[in-house]
Coordinates of N, CA and C in Angstrom, one line a residue:
X1 N 167.6 147.7 113.3 CA 166.4 148.0 113.1 C 166.0 148.7 114.0
X2 N 166.0 148.3 115.1 CA 164.5 148.9 115.8 C 165.3 150.4 116.2
X3 N 166.6 151.2 115.4 CA 167.0 152.4 115.6 C 166.9 153.2 114.5
X4 N 166.4 152.8 113.7 CA 166.0 152.8 111.8 C 164.5 154.3 112.1
X5 N 165.0 155.0 111.3 CA 164.1 155.9 111.4 C 162.7 155.3 110.7
X6 N 161.7 155.5 111.2 CA 160.5 155.2 110.1 C 159.7 156.7 109.5
X7 N 159.1 156.1 108.9 CA 158.7 157.2 107.6 C 157.1 158.1 108.5
X8 N 156.2 157.2 109.2 CA 155.6 157.1 109.7 C 155.1 156.4 111.7
X9 N 154.1 156.9 112.2 CA 154.1 156.1 113.5 C 154.5 154.7 113.2
X10 N 155.2 154.6 114.6 CA 156.0 152.8 114.5 C 155.9 152.9 116.3
X11 N 156.1 151.3 116.4 CA 155.8 151.3 118.1 C 156.8 150.5 117.9
X12 N 158.2 150.2 118.2 CA 159.4 149.3 119.0 C 159.1 148.2 119.7
X13 N 159.4 147.7 120.0 CA 159.3 146.2 120.6 C 160.5 146.2 121.2
X14 N 161.6 146.4 122.1 CA 162.9 145.2 122.1 C 162.4 144.2 123.0
X15 N 163.2 143.0 122.5 CA 163.2 142.0 124.2 C 163.8 141.6 124.5
X16 N 163.9 141.6 125.7 CA 165.0 140.9 126.6 C 166.2 139.9 126.3
X17 N 167.5 140.0 126.8 CA 168.7 139.4 126.0 C 168.3 137.8 126.4
X18 N 167.6 137.8 127.3 CA 167.3 135.9 127.3 C 166.6 135.4 125.9
X19 N 166.2 136.1 124.9 CA 164.8 135.8 123.9 C 166.2 135.3 123.1
X20 N 168.0 135.6 123.0 CA 168.6 135.6 122.4 C 169.6 133.9 122.1
X21 N 168.2 132.9 122.1 CA 169.1 131.5 122.4 C 170.2 131.6 121.1
X22 N 171.1 130.1 122.2 CA 172.1 130.1 121.7 C 171.9 128.5 121.3
X23 N 171.1 128.0 121.1 CA 170.5 126.9 120.5 C 170.1 126.9 119.3
X24 N 170.4 125.5 118.8 CA 168.8 125.5 117.8 C 167.8 125.4 117.3
X25 N 167.0 125.0 119.0 CA 165.6 125.2 119.4 C 165.2 126.1 118.7
X26 N 165.7 127.6 120.0 CA 165.4 128.6 120.2 C 164.1 128.5 121.0
X27 N 163.8 128.0 121.6 CA 162.7 127.4 122.4 C 162.3 129.0 123.5
X28 N 163.5 129.6 124.1 CA 163.4 130.9 124.8 C 162.6 132.0 123.6
X29 N 163.3 131.8 122.6 CA 162.9 133.6 121.0 C 161.4 133.1 121.0
X30 N 161.6 131.7 120.8 CA 159.7 131.7 121.0 C 158.5 131.7 121.3
X31 N 158.6 131.6 122.5 CA 157.5 132.3 123.6 C 157.6 133.1 124.0
X32 N 159.0 133.8 123.9 CA 158.6 135.3 124.5 C 158.6 136.2 123.1
X33 N 158.4 135.5 122.0 CA 157.7 136.4 121.1 C 156.7 136.4 120.6
X34 N 156.4 135.0 120.9 CA 154.9 134.8 120.9 C 153.5 135.2 122.1
X35 N 154.3 135.5 123.3 CA 153.6 136.4 124.2 C 153.8 137.2 123.9
X36 N 155.3 137.9 123.5 CA 154.8 139.4 123.2 C 153.7 139.8 121.9
X37 N 153.8 138.9 120.9 CA 152.8 139.3 120.5 C 151.5 138.9 120.4
X38 N 150.9 138.5 121.8 CA 149.8 138.6 122.3 C 149.5 139.6 123.3
X39 N 150.5 139.8 123.5 CA 150.0 141.0 125.0 C 150.1 142.1 123.6
X40 N 150.4 142.8 122.3 CA 149.7 143.4 121.5 C 149.1 143.3 120.9
X41 N 148.6 141.8 120.2 CA 147.6 142.2 119.7 C 146.3 141.5 120.2
X42 N 146.2 140.9 121.6 CA 145.4 141.0 122.8 C 145.3 141.9 123.7
X43 N 145.3 143.1 122.9 CA 145.6 144.4 124.2 C 144.9 144.1 125.1
X44 N 143.6 144.1 125.2 CA 142.7 144.2 126.1 C 142.6 143.4 126.8
X45 N 143.1 142.4 127.0 CA 143.8 141.2 128.3 C 144.3 141.4 129.5
X46 N 143.9 141.3 130.3 CA 145.4 141.5 131.4 C 146.0 140.3 131.2
X47 N 147.5 141.1 130.9 CA 148.4 140.6 130.5 C 149.4 139.5 132.0
X48 N 149.6 140.1 132.7 CA 150.2 140.0 133.8 C 149.5 138.7 134.7
X49 N 148.3 139.2 134.7 CA 147.7 138.1 134.8 C 147.1 136.4 134.3
X50 N 147.3 137.1 132.9 CA 147.2 135.6 132.0 C 149.2 135.1 131.7
X51 N 150.0 135.5 131.9 CA 151.5 135.2 132.0 C 151.1 134.3 134.0
X52 N 150.6 134.7 134.7 CA 151.0 134.1 136.2 C 150.3 133.1 136.2
X53 N 149.3 132.9 135.5 CA 148.6 131.2 135.3 C 149.3 130.4 134.1
X54 N 149.8 131.7 133.4 CA 150.7 130.3 132.3 C 151.2 130.2 133.4
X55 N 152.2 130.5 134.5 CA 153.3 130.3 135.2 C 153.3 129.1 135.9
X56 N 152.0 129.1 136.6 CA 151.6 128.1 137.3 C 151.1 127.1 137.0
X57 N 150.3 127.0 135.6 CA 150.2 125.6 134.5 C 151.5 125.1 134.6
X58 N 152.4 125.5 134.2 CA 153.6 125.5 133.9 C 154.1 124.5 135.0
X59 N 154.2 124.6 136.0 CA 154.8 124.1 137.3 C 154.0 123.3 137.6
X60 N 152.5 123.0 136.5 CA 151.6 122.1 137.4 C 152.3 120.2 136.4
X61 N 152.4 120.6 135.0 CA 151.8 120.0 134.5 C 153.5 119.4 133.8
X62 N 155.0 120.2 133.8 CA 156.1 119.5 134.2 C 155.8 118.6 134.3
X63 N 155.8 117.6 135.6 CA 156.2 117.2 135.5 C 155.2 115.4 134.8
X64 N 154.5 115.2 134.7 CA 153.4 114.7 133.5 C 154.3 114.9 132.6
X65 N 154.3 116.0 131.5 CA 155.5 116.1 130.6 C 157.2 115.6 130.6
X66 N 157.9 115.6 131.7 CA 158.7 114.8 131.6 C 158.6 113.1 131.7
X67 N 157.3 113.0 132.4 CA 157.1 111.1 132.1 C 156.3 111.0 130.9
X68 N 156.0 111.6 129.9 CA 155.7 111.6 128.4 C 156.8 111.5 127.7
X69 N 157.7 112.3 128.1 CA 158.9 112.4 127.3 C 159.8 110.8 127.2
X70 N 159.5 110.6 128.5 CA 160.4 108.6 129.1 C 160.2 107.6 127.7
X71 N 159.2 108.6 126.7 CA 158.4 107.5 126.3 C 159.3 108.0 124.5
X72 N 160.2 107.1 123.7 CA 160.4 107.1 122.0 C 160.1 106.8 121.6
X73 N 159.1 107.6 120.5 CA 157.7 106.9 120.1 C 158.7 106.6 118.7
X74 N 158.1 105.9 117.6 CA 159.3 106.2 116.2 C 159.0 106.7 115.3
X75 N 157.8 107.3 115.2 CA 157.4 109.2 114.9 C 155.7 109.6 115.8
X76 N 155.4 110.9 115.8 CA 154.6 111.8 116.1 C 154.2 112.2 115.5
X77 N 153.0 112.5 115.9 CA 151.6 113.4 115.1 C 151.2 114.1 116.4
X78 N 151.5 115.2 116.3 CA 151.0 116.1 117.4 C 149.4 117.3 116.4
X79 N 148.3 117.4 117.5 CA 146.8 117.3 116.3 C 146.8 118.9 117.6
X80 N 145.7 120.0 117.2 CA 145.0 120.6 117.7 C 144.1 121.5 117.0
X81 N 143.2 122.1 117.5 CA 142.6 122.9 116.8 C 142.8 124.4 116.8
X82 N 141.7 125.4 115.4 CA 142.4 126.6 115.4 C 143.9 127.4 116.2
X83 N 143.7 128.2 117.0 CA 145.5 127.8 117.2 C 146.3 127.5 117.9
X84 N 145.4 126.0 118.7 CA 146.7 124.9 118.8 C 146.4 123.4 118.1
X85 N 145.5 124.0 116.5 CA 146.8 123.7 115.8 C 148.0 124.2 114.8
X86 N 148.4 125.4 114.8 CA 149.5 126.4 114.8 C 149.8 125.7 115.6
X87 N 150.2 125.7 117.2 CA 150.9 125.0 118.5 C 151.0 123.7 117.9
X88 N 150.4 122.9 117.6 CA 150.4 121.5 116.6 C 151.9 121.5 115.7
X89 N 151.7 122.4 115.1 CA 153.0 122.6 114.1 C 154.4 122.6 114.2
X90 N 154.2 124.8 115.5 CA 155.9 124.6 116.0 C 156.3 123.1 116.7
X91 N 155.3 122.1 116.9 CA 155.6 121.0 117.8 C 156.1 120.2 117.8
X92 N 155.6 120.1 115.9 CA 156.3 118.7 115.1 C 157.6 119.4 114.7
X93 N 158.0 120.0 114.4 CA 159.0 121.1 113.7 C 159.7 121.3 114.9
X94 N 159.7 121.7 116.4 CA 161.0 121.6 117.0 C 161.6 119.4 117.3
X95 N 160.1 118.4 117.4 CA 160.7 117.2 117.2 C 162.0 116.8 116.3
X96 N 161.4 117.4 115.0 CA 161.7 116.7 113.9 C 163.5 117.4 113.6
X97 N 163.3 119.0 114.2 CA 165.2 119.8 114.9 C 165.7 119.4 115.5
X98 N 165.5 119.2 116.7 CA 165.9 118.4 117.7 C 166.3 116.9 117.2
X99 N 166.0 116.5 117.2 CA 166.3 114.8 116.4 C 167.2 114.4 115.5
X100 N 166.7 115.5 114.7 CA 167.3 115.6 113.4 C 167.3 114.8 112.5
X101 N 165.5 114.7 112.4 CA 164.5 114.0 111.8 C 165.2 112.5 111.6
X102 N 165.1 111.8 113.2 CA 165.6 110.0 113.8 C 164.1 110.2 113.5
X103 N 163.6 110.9 114.2 CA 162.2 110.6 114.3 C 161.1 111.8 113.8
X104 N 160.7 111.1 112.7 CA 159.7 111.8 111.9 C 158.5 112.5 112.5
X105 N 157.9 114.0 112.1 CA 156.5 114.2 113.0 C 155.9 114.5 112.0
X106 N 154.3 114.8 112.5 CA 153.8 115.5 111.1 C 152.4 116.0 112.1
X107 N 151.9 117.7 112.1 CA 151.0 117.8 112.5 C 150.0 118.4 111.8
X108 N 148.4 117.6 112.0 CA 147.6 118.1 111.7 C 146.2 118.9 112.2
X109 N 145.3 119.0 112.3 CA 143.7 120.2 112.8 C 143.6 118.7 113.0
X110 N 142.4 118.7 114.3 CA 141.4 117.2 114.6 C 140.3 117.3 113.6
X111 N 140.3 117.6 112.9 CA 138.9 117.3 111.6 C 139.4 116.6 110.6
X112 N 140.9 117.2 110.2 CA 142.0 117.2 109.2 C 143.1 116.0 109.5
X113 N 143.1 115.2 110.1 CA 143.5 113.6 110.9 C 142.8 112.8 110.3
X114 N 141.7 113.3 110.5 CA 140.4 112.0 110.2 C 140.9 111.4 109.2
X115 N 141.1 111.7 108.1 CA 141.0 110.7 106.6 C 142.5 111.2 106.3
X116 N 143.4 111.6 105.0 CA 144.0 110.3 104.7 C 145.3 111.1 105.7
X117 N 146.0 112.3 106.1 CA 147.2 112.0 107.0 C 147.0 110.9 108.4
X118 N 145.9 110.7 108.9 CA 146.4 109.3 109.6 C 147.0 108.0 109.3
X119 N 147.0 107.7 107.5 CA 148.3 106.7 107.3 C 149.4 107.0 107.8
X120 N 149.4 108.1 108.4 CA 151.4 108.4 108.9 C 151.5 107.3 110.0
X121 N 149.9 106.9 110.7 CA 150.3 106.2 111.9 C 150.8 104.6 111.5
X122 N 151.7 104.3 112.2 CA 152.8 102.9 112.2 C 152.6 102.4 114.0
X123 N 152.7 101.2 113.7 CA 153.3 101.1 115.6 C 154.5 101.4 115.7
X124 N 154.1 102.3 117.3 CA 155.0 102.9 118.2 C 155.0 103.9 117.5
X125 N 153.9 105.0 116.7 CA 153.8 106.2 116.4 C 152.9 107.0 117.7
X126 N 153.3 107.8 118.7 CA 152.8 108.3 119.1 C 151.9 109.5 118.8
X127 N 150.5 109.5 119.3 CA 149.5 110.6 119.0 C 149.1 111.5 120.1
X128 N 149.1 113.1 119.8 CA 149.0 113.6 120.8 C 148.1 114.6 120.7
X129 N 146.9 114.6 120.9 CA 145.8 115.8 121.3 C 146.1 117.1 122.1
X130 N 146.1 118.0 121.3 CA 145.8 118.9 122.3 C 144.9 119.7 122.8
X131 N 144.2 119.8 123.7 CA 143.1 119.6 123.8 C 141.9 120.7 123.8
X132 N 141.5 121.6 123.7 CA 140.6 122.8 123.9 C 139.8 122.8 125.1
X133 N 140.4 123.4 126.4 CA 139.8 123.8 127.8 C 137.8 123.2 128.1
X134 N 137.3 123.7 126.6 CA 135.8 124.2 126.6 C 135.2 124.8 125.7
X135 N 133.9 124.8 125.3 CA 133.5 124.9 124.0 C 132.9 123.6 122.8
X136 N 132.9 124.1 121.3 CA 131.7 123.5 120.5 C 132.8 122.6 120.4
X137 N 134.6 123.0 119.9 CA 135.6 122.2 119.0 C 135.6 121.5 120.6
X138 N 136.0 121.4 121.9 CA 136.2 119.7 122.7 C 134.9 118.8 122.2
X139 N 134.3 118.9 121.5 CA 133.5 117.6 121.6 C 134.0 117.0 120.4
X140 N 134.1 116.9 119.2 CA 135.2 117.2 117.8 C 136.3 116.6 118.3
X141 N 136.9 116.6 119.0 CA 138.0 116.4 119.7 C 138.1 115.1 120.8
X142 N 137.2 115.3 121.0 CA 136.7 113.8 122.7 C 135.9 112.8 121.3
X143 N 135.5 113.1 120.3 CA 135.1 112.1 119.7 C 136.5 111.4 119.0
X144 N 137.7 111.9 118.2 CA 138.3 111.8 117.1 C 139.6 110.7 118.5
X145 N 139.7 111.8 119.8 CA 140.2 110.7 121.3 C 140.0 109.1 120.5
X146 N 137.9 109.4 120.9 CA 138.0 107.7 121.3 C 137.9 106.9 119.6
X147 N 138.2 107.7 118.3 CA 138.5 106.9 117.6 C 139.3 106.4 117.4
X148 N 141.2 107.2 117.8 CA 141.8 106.5 117.0 C 142.3 105.4 119.1
X149 N 141.8 105.3 120.2 CA 141.8 104.8 121.1 C 141.7 103.8 120.3
X150 N 140.0 103.8 120.5 CA 139.8 102.0 119.5 C 140.6 101.1 118.2
X151 N 141.4 102.6 117.4 CA 141.6 102.2 116.1 C 143.2 101.5 116.8
X152 N 144.2 102.6 116.9 CA 144.9 102.3 117.7 C 145.5 102.2 118.9
X153 N 144.6 101.1 119.7 CA 144.9 100.5 121.2 C 146.6 100.2 121.7
X154 N 147.5 100.1 120.0 CA 148.7 99.7 120.7 C 149.8 100.6 121.0
X155 N 149.4 102.0 120.8 CA 149.9 103.1 120.4 C 150.3 104.0 121.9
X156 N 150.4 105.0 121.9 CA 151.7 105.3 123.0 C 149.9 107.3 122.9
X157 N 149.1 107.4 123.1 CA 148.0 108.6 123.0 C 148.2 109.4 124.3
X158 N 148.3 110.4 123.9 CA 148.0 111.4 125.0 C 147.2 112.5 124.8
X159 N 146.6 112.9 126.0 CA 145.7 113.9 125.4 C 146.0 115.2 126.4
X160 N 146.6 116.1 126.0 CA 146.8 117.2 127.2 C 145.9 118.4 127.1
X161 N 145.3 118.2 128.3 CA 144.2 118.8 128.8 C 144.4 119.7 129.9
X162 N 144.2 121.5 129.9 CA 144.4 122.1 130.3 C 143.2 122.3 131.4
X163 N 142.0 121.9 131.5 CA 140.3 122.3 131.8 C 140.7 122.6 133.4
X164 N 141.9 121.7 133.6 CA 141.9 121.7 135.5 C 143.0 122.3 136.2
X165 N 143.6 123.6 134.7 CA 144.6 124.2 135.5 C 144.3 125.3 135.5
X166 N 144.6 126.5 136.1 CA 144.7 127.9 136.3 C 144.3 128.1 134.4
X167 N 145.2 127.8 133.9 CA 144.9 127.9 132.5 C 143.4 128.1 131.8
X168 N 142.6 127.3 132.7 CA 140.8 127.4 132.4 C 140.4 128.6 132.1
X169 N 141.1 130.0 133.4 CA 140.5 131.1 132.5 C 141.1 131.7 131.2
X170 N 141.9 131.6 131.4 CA 142.6 132.0 129.4 C 141.4 131.2 127.8
X171 N 140.3 131.0 128.2 CA 140.0 130.4 126.8 C 139.1 131.0 125.5
X172 N 138.6 132.1 126.1 CA 138.2 133.3 124.9 C 139.5 133.2 124.2
X173 N 140.5 133.0 124.3 CA 141.6 133.3 123.3 C 142.7 131.9 123.2
X174 N 142.0 130.9 122.6 CA 143.1 129.8 122.8 C 144.4 130.1 122.8
X175 N 144.7 130.9 121.7 CA 145.8 131.1 121.5 C 147.0 131.0 122.3
X176 N 146.3 131.7 123.3 CA 147.2 131.6 124.8 C 147.9 130.4 125.8
X177 N 147.1 130.0 125.6 CA 147.6 128.2 126.0 C 148.4 127.6 124.9
X178 N 148.9 127.8 123.6 CA 150.0 127.5 122.8 C 151.2 127.5 123.6
X179 N 152.1 128.4 124.6 CA 152.7 128.0 125.6 C 153.1 127.0 126.1
X180 N 151.7 126.4 126.7 CA 152.2 125.9 127.6 C 151.8 124.5 126.8
X181 N 151.3 124.3 125.6 CA 151.5 122.9 124.7 C 152.7 123.1 124.4
X182 N 153.3 123.7 123.1 CA 154.4 123.7 122.5 C 155.6 123.1 124.0
X183 N 155.5 123.3 125.3 CA 156.7 123.0 126.3 C 156.8 121.7 126.1
X184 N 155.7 120.9 126.1 CA 155.7 119.4 126.5 C 156.5 119.3 125.0
X185 N 156.4 119.4 123.4 CA 157.6 119.3 122.8 C 158.9 119.7 122.5
X186 N 158.6 120.6 123.8 CA 160.2 121.3 123.8 C 161.0 120.1 125.0
X187 N 160.3 119.8 125.8 CA 160.8 118.5 127.3 C 160.8 117.5 126.0
X188 N 160.1 116.7 125.0 CA 160.2 115.7 124.5 C 161.6 115.5 123.9
X189 N 161.5 116.5 123.0 CA 162.6 116.8 122.2 C 164.0 117.0 122.5
X190 N 164.2 117.6 123.3 CA 165.3 117.7 124.2 C 165.5 116.6 125.0
X191 N 164.9 115.6 125.7 CA 165.1 114.2 125.8 C 165.6 113.5 124.7
X192 N 165.0 113.0 123.6 CA 165.1 112.6 122.8 C 166.8 112.1 121.9
X193 N 167.0 114.0 121.7 CA 168.1 114.3 120.9 C 169.3 114.1 121.8
X194 N 168.9 113.7 123.2 CA 170.1 113.5 124.1 C 170.1 112.4 124.4
X195 N 168.9 111.4 124.2 CA 169.2 109.9 123.8 C 169.7 109.4 122.8
X196 N 169.6 110.5 121.9 CA 170.0 109.6 120.2 C 171.4 110.5 120.1
X197 N 172.2 110.5 121.0 CA 173.8 110.4 121.2 C 173.8 111.9 120.1
X198 N 172.8 112.8 119.4 CA 172.7 114.1 119.1 C 173.6 115.6 120.0
X199 N 173.9 116.3 119.9 CA 173.9 117.5 120.7 C 173.1 118.6 120.7
X200 N 172.3 118.6 121.5 CA 171.0 119.1 121.5 C 171.2 120.9 121.6
X201 N 172.3 121.2 121.4 CA 173.0 122.5 120.9 C 172.6 123.1 119.7
X202 N 172.9 121.4 119.1 CA 173.6 121.6 117.5 C 173.1 120.0 117.4
X203 N 171.6 120.0 116.8 CA 171.5 118.2 116.8 C 172.6 118.3 115.2
X204 N 172.8 119.4 114.7 CA 173.5 119.2 112.8 C 174.8 119.3 113.1
X205 N 175.4 119.0 114.2 CA 176.6 119.2 114.0 C 177.5 118.8 113.3
X206 N 178.4 119.3 112.3 CA 179.1 118.0 111.6 C 178.9 117.7 110.3
X207 N 177.6 118.2 110.8 CA 176.3 117.7 108.8 C 176.8 119.1 107.6
X208 N 176.3 120.1 108.3 CA 176.5 121.2 107.5 C 175.7 121.8 107.1
X209 N 174.0 120.9 106.4 CA 173.3 121.3 106.5 C 172.3 121.8 107.3
X210 N 171.7 122.6 108.4 CA 171.1 123.4 109.3 C 171.7 124.0 110.5
X211 N 171.6 125.4 110.4 CA 172.5 126.0 111.4 C 171.3 126.4 112.3
X212 N 171.8 127.1 113.4 CA 170.2 127.8 114.6 C 170.3 128.9 113.1
X213 N 171.0 129.6 112.9 CA 170.3 130.5 112.3 C 170.9 130.5 110.3
X214 N 169.9 130.9 109.7 CA 169.5 130.6 108.2 C 170.7 131.9 107.6
X215 N 171.4 131.6 107.1 CA 172.5 132.3 105.9 C 172.7 131.2 104.6
X216 N 173.6 132.3 103.9 CA 174.0 132.0 102.6 C 172.2 132.0 102.2
X217 N 171.2 133.1 102.2 CA 169.7 133.8 101.2 C 170.6 134.8 100.7
X218 N 170.5 134.8 99.5 CA 170.3 135.6 98.5 C 169.4 136.7 98.2
X219 N 169.2 138.0 98.4 CA 168.3 138.4 98.2 C 168.6 139.0 97.1
X220 N 167.4 139.1 95.9 CA 167.0 139.3 94.3 C 165.7 140.0 94.3
X221 N 166.0 141.2 93.4 CA 166.1 142.6 93.0 C 164.6 141.9 92.2
X222 N 163.5 142.4 92.9 CA 162.0 142.8 92.4 C 162.0 143.2 91.2
X223 N 161.4 142.5 90.2 CA 161.3 143.3 88.9 C 160.1 143.6 88.7
X224 N 159.5 144.8 88.3 CA 158.6 145.2 87.6 C 157.5 144.7 86.8
X225 N 156.5 144.6 87.4 CA 155.6 143.5 86.6 C 155.0 144.1 84.8
X226 N 154.5 143.9 84.1 CA 154.1 144.8 83.6 C 153.2 144.1 82.3
X227 N 152.3 144.4 81.9 CA 150.9 143.4 80.9 C 152.2 143.2 79.7

């Protein structure tokens, strides 16, 4: 596709070979594509400085994430605001995929979770809140976490707060924080998958229901619409 001639002005980005994951979860693929998209669409930022801060933060929080991953919950909920809400969505997907559905997962926004979705929580459900390092949203996140600590005092509850890390400087666009937040789910799901006795690189090995690359999709011709 990159070599295909274009009818108009275009820009082709060739990603490094490391992007092509062999494992089912495709964590390198996701992180590389996300950082590439941020570099393109948030072009006014200092990309190299941002990546340096991400690496420094990665090294700082990884031991904490490993400790959290040692707790295997019955279910898990990831919660976030704005771009971190969509980071929660990807985190929930990784956990669900690598545990082959053995650990049900859900994602929600900070305000959305406070009503019906909270019914997903049962004993031993882990709740993870991706916190905005600063700003107005943080006040609502603080309120939510105070609420769930009272309502679910015996559940494993975690705030992932990057306020005191090198990533604090990246808060103008919290999408830059997503790779670090999703790292938690990547570490957790690998640990849980292995603990469940699954093939971490292919949790659906032998089942045939899911594979790393989607196959068997038919392309249907678009029919011209008429009144």
